[in-house]
Tab-separated table of C-alpha atoms in Angstrom:
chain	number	residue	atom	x	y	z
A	1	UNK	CA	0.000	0.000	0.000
A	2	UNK	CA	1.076	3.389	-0.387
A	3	UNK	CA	0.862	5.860	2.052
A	4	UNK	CA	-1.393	8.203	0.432
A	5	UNK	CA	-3.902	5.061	0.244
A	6	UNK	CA	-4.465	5.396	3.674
A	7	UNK	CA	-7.405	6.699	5.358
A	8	UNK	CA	-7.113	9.957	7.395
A	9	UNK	CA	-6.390	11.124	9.965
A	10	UNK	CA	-3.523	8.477	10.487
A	11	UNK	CA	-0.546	8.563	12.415
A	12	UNK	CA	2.356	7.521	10.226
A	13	UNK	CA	6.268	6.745	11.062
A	14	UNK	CA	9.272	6.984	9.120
A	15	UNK	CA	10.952	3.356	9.740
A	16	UNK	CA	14.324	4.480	8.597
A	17	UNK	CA	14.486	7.486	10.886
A	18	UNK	CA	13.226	5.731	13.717
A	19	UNK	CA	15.939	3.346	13.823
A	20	UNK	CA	18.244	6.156	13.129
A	21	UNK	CA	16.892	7.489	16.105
A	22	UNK	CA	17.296	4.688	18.259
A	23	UNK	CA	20.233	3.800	17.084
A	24	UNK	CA	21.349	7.349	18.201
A	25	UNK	CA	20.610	7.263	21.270
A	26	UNK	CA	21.646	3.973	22.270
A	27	UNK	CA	25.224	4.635	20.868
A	28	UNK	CA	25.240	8.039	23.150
A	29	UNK	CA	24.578	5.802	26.333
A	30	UNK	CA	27.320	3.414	25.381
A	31	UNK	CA	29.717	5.954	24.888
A	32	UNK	CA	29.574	7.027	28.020
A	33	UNK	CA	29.063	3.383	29.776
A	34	UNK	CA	25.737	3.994	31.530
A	35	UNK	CA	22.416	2.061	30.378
A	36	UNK	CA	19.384	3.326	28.534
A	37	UNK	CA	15.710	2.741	30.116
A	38	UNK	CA	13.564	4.141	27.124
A	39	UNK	CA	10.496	6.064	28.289
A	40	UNK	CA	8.087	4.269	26.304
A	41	UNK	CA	5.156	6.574	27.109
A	42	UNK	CA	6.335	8.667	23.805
A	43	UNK	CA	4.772	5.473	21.970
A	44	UNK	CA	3.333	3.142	24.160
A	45	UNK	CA	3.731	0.397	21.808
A	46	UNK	CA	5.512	-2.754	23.395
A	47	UNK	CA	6.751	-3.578	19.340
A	48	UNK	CA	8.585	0.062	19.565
A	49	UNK	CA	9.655	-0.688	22.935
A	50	UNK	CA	11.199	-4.202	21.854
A	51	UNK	CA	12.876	-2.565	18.996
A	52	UNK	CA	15.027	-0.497	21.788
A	53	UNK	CA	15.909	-3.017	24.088
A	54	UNK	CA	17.276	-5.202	20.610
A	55	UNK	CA	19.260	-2.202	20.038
A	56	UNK	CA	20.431	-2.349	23.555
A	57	UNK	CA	18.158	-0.482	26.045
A	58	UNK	CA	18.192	-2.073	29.633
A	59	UNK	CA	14.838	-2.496	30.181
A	60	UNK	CA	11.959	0.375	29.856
A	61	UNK	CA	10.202	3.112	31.468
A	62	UNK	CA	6.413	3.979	31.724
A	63	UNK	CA	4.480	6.584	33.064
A	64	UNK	CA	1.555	4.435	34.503
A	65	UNK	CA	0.842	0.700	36.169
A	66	UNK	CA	-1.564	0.250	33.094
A	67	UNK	CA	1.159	0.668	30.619
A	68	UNK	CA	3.370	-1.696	32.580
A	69	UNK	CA	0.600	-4.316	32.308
A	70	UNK	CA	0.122	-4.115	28.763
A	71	UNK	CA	4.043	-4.063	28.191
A	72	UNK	CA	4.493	-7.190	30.600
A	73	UNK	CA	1.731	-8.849	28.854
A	74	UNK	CA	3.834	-8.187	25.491
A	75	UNK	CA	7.184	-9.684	26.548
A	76	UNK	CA	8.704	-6.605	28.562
A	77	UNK	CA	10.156	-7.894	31.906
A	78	UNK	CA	12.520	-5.139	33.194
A	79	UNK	CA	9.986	-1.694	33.379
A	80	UNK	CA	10.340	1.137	36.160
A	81	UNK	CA	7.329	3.038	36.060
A	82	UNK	CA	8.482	6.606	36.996
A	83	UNK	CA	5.749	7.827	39.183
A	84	UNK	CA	4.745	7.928	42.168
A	85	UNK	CA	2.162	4.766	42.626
A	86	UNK	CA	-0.533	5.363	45.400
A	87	UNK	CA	-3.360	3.440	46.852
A	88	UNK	CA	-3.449	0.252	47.544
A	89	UNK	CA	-5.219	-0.661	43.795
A	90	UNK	CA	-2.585	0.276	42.304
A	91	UNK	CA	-0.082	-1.226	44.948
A	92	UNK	CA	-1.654	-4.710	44.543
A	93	UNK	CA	-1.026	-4.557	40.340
A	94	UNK	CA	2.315	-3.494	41.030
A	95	UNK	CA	2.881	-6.558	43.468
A	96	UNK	CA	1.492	-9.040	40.912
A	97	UNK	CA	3.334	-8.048	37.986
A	98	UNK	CA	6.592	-8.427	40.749
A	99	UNK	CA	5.467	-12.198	40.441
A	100	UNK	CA	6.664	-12.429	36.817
A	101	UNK	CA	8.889	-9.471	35.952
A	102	UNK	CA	11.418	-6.820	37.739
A	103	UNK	CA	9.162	-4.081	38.056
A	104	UNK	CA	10.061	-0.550	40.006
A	105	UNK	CA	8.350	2.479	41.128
A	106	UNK	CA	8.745	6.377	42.187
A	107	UNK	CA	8.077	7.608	45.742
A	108	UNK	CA	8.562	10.608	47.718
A	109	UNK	CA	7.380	10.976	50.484
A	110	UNK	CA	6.895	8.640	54.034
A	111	UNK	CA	3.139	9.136	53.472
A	112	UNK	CA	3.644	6.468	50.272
A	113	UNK	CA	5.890	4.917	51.821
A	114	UNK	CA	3.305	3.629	54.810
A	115	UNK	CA	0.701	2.703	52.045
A	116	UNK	CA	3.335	0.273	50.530
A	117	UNK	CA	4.336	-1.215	53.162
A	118	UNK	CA	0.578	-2.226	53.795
A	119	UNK	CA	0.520	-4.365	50.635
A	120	UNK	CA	4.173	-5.686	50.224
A	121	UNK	CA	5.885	-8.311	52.141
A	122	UNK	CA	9.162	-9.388	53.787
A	123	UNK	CA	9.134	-12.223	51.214
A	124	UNK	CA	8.133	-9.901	48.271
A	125	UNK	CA	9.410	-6.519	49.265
A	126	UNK	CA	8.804	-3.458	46.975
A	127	UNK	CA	11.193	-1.865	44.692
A	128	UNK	CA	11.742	1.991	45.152
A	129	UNK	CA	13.530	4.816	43.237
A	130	UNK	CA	13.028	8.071	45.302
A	131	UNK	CA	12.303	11.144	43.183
A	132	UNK	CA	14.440	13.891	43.187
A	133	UNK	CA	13.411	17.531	42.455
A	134	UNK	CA	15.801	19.246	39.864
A	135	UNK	CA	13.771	22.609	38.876
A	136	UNK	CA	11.100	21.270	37.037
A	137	UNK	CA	8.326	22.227	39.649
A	138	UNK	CA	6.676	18.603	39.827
A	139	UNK	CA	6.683	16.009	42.250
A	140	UNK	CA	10.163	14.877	44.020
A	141	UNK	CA	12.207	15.291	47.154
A	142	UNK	CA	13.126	18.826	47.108
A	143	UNK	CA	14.551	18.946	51.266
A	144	UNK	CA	18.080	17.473	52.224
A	145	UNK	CA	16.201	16.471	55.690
A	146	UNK	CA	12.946	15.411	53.970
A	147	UNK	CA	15.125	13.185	51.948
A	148	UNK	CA	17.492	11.633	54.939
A	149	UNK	CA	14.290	11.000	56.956
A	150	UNK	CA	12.601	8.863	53.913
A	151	UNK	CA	16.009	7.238	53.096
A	152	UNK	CA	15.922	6.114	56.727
A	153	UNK	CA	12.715	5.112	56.864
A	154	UNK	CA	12.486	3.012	53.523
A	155	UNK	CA	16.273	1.454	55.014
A	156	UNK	CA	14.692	0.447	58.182
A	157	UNK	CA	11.513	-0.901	56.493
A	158	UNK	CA	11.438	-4.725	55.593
A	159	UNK	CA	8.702	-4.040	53.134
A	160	UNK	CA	10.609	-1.550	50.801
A	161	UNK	CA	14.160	-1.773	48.980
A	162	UNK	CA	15.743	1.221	47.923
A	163	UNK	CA	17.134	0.541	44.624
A	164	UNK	CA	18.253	4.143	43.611
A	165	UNK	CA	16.986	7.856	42.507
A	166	UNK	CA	15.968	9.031	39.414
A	167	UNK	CA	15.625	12.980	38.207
A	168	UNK	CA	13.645	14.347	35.295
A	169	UNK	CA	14.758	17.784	33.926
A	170	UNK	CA	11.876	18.919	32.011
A	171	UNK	CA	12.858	22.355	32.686
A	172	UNK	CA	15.333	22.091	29.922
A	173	UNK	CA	12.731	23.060	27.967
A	174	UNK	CA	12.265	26.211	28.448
A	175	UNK	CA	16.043	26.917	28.292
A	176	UNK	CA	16.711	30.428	26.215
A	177	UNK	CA	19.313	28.629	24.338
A	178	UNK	CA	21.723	25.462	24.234
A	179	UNK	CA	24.310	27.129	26.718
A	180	UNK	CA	21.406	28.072	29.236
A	181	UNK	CA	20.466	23.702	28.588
A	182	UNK	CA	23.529	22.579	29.309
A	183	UNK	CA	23.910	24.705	32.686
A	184	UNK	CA	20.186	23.274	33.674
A	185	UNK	CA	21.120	19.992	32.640
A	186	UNK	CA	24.694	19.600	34.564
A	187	UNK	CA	23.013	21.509	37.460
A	188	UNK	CA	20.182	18.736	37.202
A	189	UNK	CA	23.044	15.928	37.025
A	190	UNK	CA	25.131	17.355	40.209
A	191	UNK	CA	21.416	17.941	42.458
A	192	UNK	CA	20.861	14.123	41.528
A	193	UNK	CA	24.179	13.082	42.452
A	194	UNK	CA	24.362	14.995	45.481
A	195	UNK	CA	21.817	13.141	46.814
A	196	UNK	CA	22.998	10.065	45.883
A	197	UNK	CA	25.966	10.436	48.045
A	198	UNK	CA	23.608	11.858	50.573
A	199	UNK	CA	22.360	8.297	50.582
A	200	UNK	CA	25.686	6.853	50.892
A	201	UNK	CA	26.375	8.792	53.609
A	202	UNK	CA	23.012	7.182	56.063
A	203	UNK	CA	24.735	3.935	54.858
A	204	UNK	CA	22.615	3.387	51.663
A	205	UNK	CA	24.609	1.815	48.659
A	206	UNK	CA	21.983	2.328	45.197
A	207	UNK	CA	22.215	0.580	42.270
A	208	UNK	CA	20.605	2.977	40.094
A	209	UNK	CA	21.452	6.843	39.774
A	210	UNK	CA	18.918	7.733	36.751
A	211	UNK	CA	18.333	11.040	34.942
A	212	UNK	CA	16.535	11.972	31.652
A	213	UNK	CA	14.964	14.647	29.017
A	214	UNK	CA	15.373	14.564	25.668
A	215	UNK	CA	17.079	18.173	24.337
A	216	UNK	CA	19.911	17.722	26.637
A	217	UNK	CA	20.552	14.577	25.147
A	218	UNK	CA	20.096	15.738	21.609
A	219	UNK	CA	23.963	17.218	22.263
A	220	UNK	CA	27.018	15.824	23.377
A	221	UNK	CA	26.802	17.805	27.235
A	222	UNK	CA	28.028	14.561	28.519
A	223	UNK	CA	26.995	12.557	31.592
A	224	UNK	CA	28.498	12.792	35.069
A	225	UNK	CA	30.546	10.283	36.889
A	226	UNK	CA	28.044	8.470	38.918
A	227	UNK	CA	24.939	8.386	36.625
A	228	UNK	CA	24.400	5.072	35.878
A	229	UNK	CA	20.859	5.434	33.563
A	230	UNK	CA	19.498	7.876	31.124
A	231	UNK	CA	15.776	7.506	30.505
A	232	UNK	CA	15.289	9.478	27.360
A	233	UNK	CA	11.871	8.923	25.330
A	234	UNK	CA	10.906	11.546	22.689
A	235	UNK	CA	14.056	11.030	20.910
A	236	UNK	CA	12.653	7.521	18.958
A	237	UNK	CA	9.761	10.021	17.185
A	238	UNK	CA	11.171	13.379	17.738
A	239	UNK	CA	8.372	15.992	17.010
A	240	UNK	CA	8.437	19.775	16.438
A	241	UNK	CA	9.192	20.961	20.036
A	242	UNK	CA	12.535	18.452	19.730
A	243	UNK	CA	13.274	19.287	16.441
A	244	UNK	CA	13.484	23.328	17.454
A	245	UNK	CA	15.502	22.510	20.158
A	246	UNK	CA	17.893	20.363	17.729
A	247	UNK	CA	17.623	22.635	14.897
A	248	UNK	CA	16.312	20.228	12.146
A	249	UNK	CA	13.226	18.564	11.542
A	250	UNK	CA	15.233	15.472	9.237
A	251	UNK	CA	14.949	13.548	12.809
A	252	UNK	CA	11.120	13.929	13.171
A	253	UNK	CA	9.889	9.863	12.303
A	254	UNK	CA	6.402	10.576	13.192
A	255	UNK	CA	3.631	12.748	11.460
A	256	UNK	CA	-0.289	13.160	11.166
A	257	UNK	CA	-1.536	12.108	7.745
A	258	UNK	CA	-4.749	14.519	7.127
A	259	UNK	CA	-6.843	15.310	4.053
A	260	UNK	CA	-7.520	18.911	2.735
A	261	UNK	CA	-11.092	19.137	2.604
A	262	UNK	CA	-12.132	22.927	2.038
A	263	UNK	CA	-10.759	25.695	0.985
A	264	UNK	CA	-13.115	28.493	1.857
A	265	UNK	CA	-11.511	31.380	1.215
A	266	UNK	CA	-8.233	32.615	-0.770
A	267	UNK	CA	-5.993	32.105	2.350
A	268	UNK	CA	-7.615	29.257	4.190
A	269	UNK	CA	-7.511	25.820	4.265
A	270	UNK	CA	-9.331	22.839	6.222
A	271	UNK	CA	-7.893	19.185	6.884
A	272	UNK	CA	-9.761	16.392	8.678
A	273	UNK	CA	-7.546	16.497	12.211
A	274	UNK	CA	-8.240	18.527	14.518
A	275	UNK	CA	-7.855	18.518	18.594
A	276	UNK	CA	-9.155	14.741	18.580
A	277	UNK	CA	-6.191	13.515	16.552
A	278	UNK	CA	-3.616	16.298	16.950
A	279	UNK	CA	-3.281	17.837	20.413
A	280	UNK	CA	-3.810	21.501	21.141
A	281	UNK	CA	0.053	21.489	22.710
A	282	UNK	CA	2.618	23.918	22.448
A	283	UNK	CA	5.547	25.288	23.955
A	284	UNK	CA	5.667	29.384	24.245
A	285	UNK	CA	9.411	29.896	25.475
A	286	UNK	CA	12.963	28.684	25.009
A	287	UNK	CA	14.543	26.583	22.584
A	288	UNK	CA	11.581	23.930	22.582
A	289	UNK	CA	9.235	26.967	21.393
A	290	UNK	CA	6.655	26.412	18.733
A	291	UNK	CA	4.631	28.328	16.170
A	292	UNK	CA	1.095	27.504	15.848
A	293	UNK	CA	-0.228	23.491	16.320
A	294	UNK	CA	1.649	21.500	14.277
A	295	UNK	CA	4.289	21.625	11.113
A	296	UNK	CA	3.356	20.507	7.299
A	297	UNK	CA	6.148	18.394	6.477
A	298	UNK	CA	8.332	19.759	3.653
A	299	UNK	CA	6.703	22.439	3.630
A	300	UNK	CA	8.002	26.319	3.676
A	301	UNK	CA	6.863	27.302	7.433
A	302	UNK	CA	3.814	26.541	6.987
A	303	UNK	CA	1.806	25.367	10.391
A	304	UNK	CA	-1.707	24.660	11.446
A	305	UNK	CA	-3.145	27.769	13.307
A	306	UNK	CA	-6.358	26.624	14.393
A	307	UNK	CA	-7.798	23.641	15.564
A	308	UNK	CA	-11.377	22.386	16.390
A	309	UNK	CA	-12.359	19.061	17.321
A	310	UNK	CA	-12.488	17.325	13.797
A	311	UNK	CA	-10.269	20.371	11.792
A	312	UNK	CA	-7.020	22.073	11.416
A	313	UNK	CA	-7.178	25.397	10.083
A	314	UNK	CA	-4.149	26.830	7.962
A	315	UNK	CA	-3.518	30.355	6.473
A	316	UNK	CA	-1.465	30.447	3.993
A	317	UNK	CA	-2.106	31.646	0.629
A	318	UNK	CA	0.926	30.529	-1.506
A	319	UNK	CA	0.322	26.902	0.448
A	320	UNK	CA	-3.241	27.299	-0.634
A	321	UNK	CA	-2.479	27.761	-3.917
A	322	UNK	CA	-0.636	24.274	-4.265
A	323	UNK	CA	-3.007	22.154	-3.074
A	324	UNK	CA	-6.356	20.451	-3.952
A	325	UNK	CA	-9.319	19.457	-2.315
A	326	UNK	CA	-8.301	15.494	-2.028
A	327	UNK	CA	-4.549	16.373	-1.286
A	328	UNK	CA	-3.172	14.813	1.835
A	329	UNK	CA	-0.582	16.051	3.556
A	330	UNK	CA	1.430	15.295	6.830
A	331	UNK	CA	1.778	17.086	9.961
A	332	UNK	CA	4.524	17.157	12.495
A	333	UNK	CA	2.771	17.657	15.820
A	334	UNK	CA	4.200	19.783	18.165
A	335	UNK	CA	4.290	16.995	21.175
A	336	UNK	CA	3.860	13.335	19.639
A	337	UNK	CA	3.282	11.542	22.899
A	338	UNK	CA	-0.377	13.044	23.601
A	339	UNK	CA	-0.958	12.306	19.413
A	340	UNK	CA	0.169	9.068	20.037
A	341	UNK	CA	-2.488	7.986	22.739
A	342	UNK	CA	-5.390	9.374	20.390
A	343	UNK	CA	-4.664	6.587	17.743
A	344	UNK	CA	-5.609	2.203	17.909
A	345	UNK	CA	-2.757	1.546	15.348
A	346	UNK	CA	0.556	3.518	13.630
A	347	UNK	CA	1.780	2.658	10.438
A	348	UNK	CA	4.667	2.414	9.893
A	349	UNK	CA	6.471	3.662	6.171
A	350	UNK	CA	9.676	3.499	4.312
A	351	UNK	CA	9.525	5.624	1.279
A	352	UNK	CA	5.774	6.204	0.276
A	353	UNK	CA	5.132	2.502	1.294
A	354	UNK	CA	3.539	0.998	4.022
A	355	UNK	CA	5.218	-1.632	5.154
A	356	UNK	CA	3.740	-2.433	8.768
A	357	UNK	CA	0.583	-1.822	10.761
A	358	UNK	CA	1.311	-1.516	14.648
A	359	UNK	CA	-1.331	-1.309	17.160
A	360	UNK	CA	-0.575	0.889	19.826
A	361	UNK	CA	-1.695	-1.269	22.978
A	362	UNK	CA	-0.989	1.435	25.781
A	363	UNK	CA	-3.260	3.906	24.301
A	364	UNK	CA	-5.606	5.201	26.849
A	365	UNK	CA	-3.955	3.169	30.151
A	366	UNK	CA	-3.797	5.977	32.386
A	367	UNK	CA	-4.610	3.999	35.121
């Protein structure tokens, strides 16, 4: 089949520059001897996710218990879900899937902490990564004494093992320019580290020492002495957000195929996405920054400025010009991992051909 065959909207990938991609990243981690836990949420599909470990990834990440499920029930058997898991639902899945797979989760706080340790055992004891707080104004440890006191605790519980800490430095983001990401990120590597040793210090060896974002890692900035895993998971799709901050949109394996289906007026011009298959996302600041709701591929600047439920909306006169009602077109959305959980199956393309149909099994497992 050929791509333009297929119906719309659909969510198509580039096979060539997704393995690029992975490829990419993996080789990054090697060079500098630490592992790679792929944040699968970017896709949540386990065939993407067994394509990274094959090219070397440790074992995955995932934002929620019900994408763990889905990716244990697929073959996955190393996963860290990187969140904080509360209540005791959610507690109990996380202790079954420790039946059959190494699974780990994110706390914070003692609170959590108490809640585990009313559904885990001595026999089956739960496996922890404490959250640290690097800037990005989410969840995670953000005290020195906080910290000590829930180190201690989870070290004196018999319920809980403290495998490590993990970071996330989102705020990267929004960093002015590549000099101003590279101070966040190292700042974000030396907080994480710090507390490492902090943990070291009440006695507390950890395996794992884990950090991750994407732009950071889209440039050589290095990693520490002392990180041990990078947890990276736009980089297999890349979108337009990604590509600003790398300054190219050749990496970008995933785009919207949509229809043009009016043309109203002398500037405007209608395709069949809208909010439903597209997102409303963008980024207003640093070198992540977007224009409008999306990119037309190959196109010159041309984005959607306007979108409804079922329509994008596009002024552009010379862009009107060149197209017919019928013409279908691809968009670059401006974060792919919200497009991805609007969509049953991707397909997946090399050239103008289709060559697979993937079904996208964690799509809607918030839970």
């Amino acid at each position: 089949m050929n791509i333009k065959e297929l119906d719309t909207p659909s969510l198509v990938i580039d096979q060539e520059i997704m393995i690029a991609n992975i490829q990419r990243m993996q080789d990054y981690a090697e060079k500098y001897q630490v592992h790679l836990r792929s944040h699968t949420k970017t896709h949540k599909m386990p065939v993407l996710a067994k394509l990274q470990e094959k090219a070397g990834a440790n074992g995955i990440t995932v934002a929620k218990v019900g994408e763990a499920e889905v990716m244990a029930e697929n073959g996955l058997n190393d996963i860290f879900v990187a969140n904080q898991i509360v209540g005791e639902s959610k507690l109990n899945r996380i202790k079954k899937l420790a039946e059959t797979i190494h699974i780990s989760f994110g706390v914070d706080s003692i609170e959590q902490c108490e809640m585990i340790e009313k559904v885990f055992t001595k026999q089956q004891p739960a496996q922890v990564l404490i959250e640290i707080e690097v800037g990005e104004n989410r969840s995670g440890v953000i005290d020195e004494s906080d910290y000590v006191r829930l180190v201690n605790y989870i070290k004196n519980s018999p319920f809980i093992n403290l495998k490590g800490v993990f970071s996330h430095d989102g705020h990267t983001y929004k960093a002015k320019d590549l000099e101003e990401c590279r101070r966040l990120y190292n700042e974000a590597q030396k907080r994480t580290l710090h507390f490492a040793h902090l943990a070291h210090e009440q006695g507390v060896e950890l395996e794992t020492v884990s950090i991750g974002s994407t732009p950071p890692l889209l440039h050589d900035f290095g990693v520490m002495e002392g990180i041990t895993e990078l947890r990276a998971g736009t980089y297999i799709l890349m979108d337009v957000s990604q590509a600003n901050a790398l300054g190219s949109y050749s990496s970008c394996a995933a785009s919207v195929l949509t229809t043009v289906i009016s043309k109203p007026t002398n500037e405007r011009i209608i395709t069949d996405v809208g909010a439903k298959g597209l997102t409303m996302q963008s980024r207003s600041e640093g070198i992540c920054a977007t224009v409008g709701i999306g990119y037309i591929k190959n196109s010159n600047h041309v984005h959607i400025d306007q979108v409804f439920d079922e329509h994008a909306i596009i002024y552009d006169e010379p862009f009107r010009n060149n197209v017919i009602i019928g013409d279908k077109v691809e968009i670059i959305p401006n974060h792919i991992c919200p497009v991805s959980n609007l969509y049953d199956n991707a397909y997946l393309v090399s050239g103008d051909d289709v060559v697979d149909e993937i079904p996208i099994l964690c799509r809607g497992k918030l839970q």
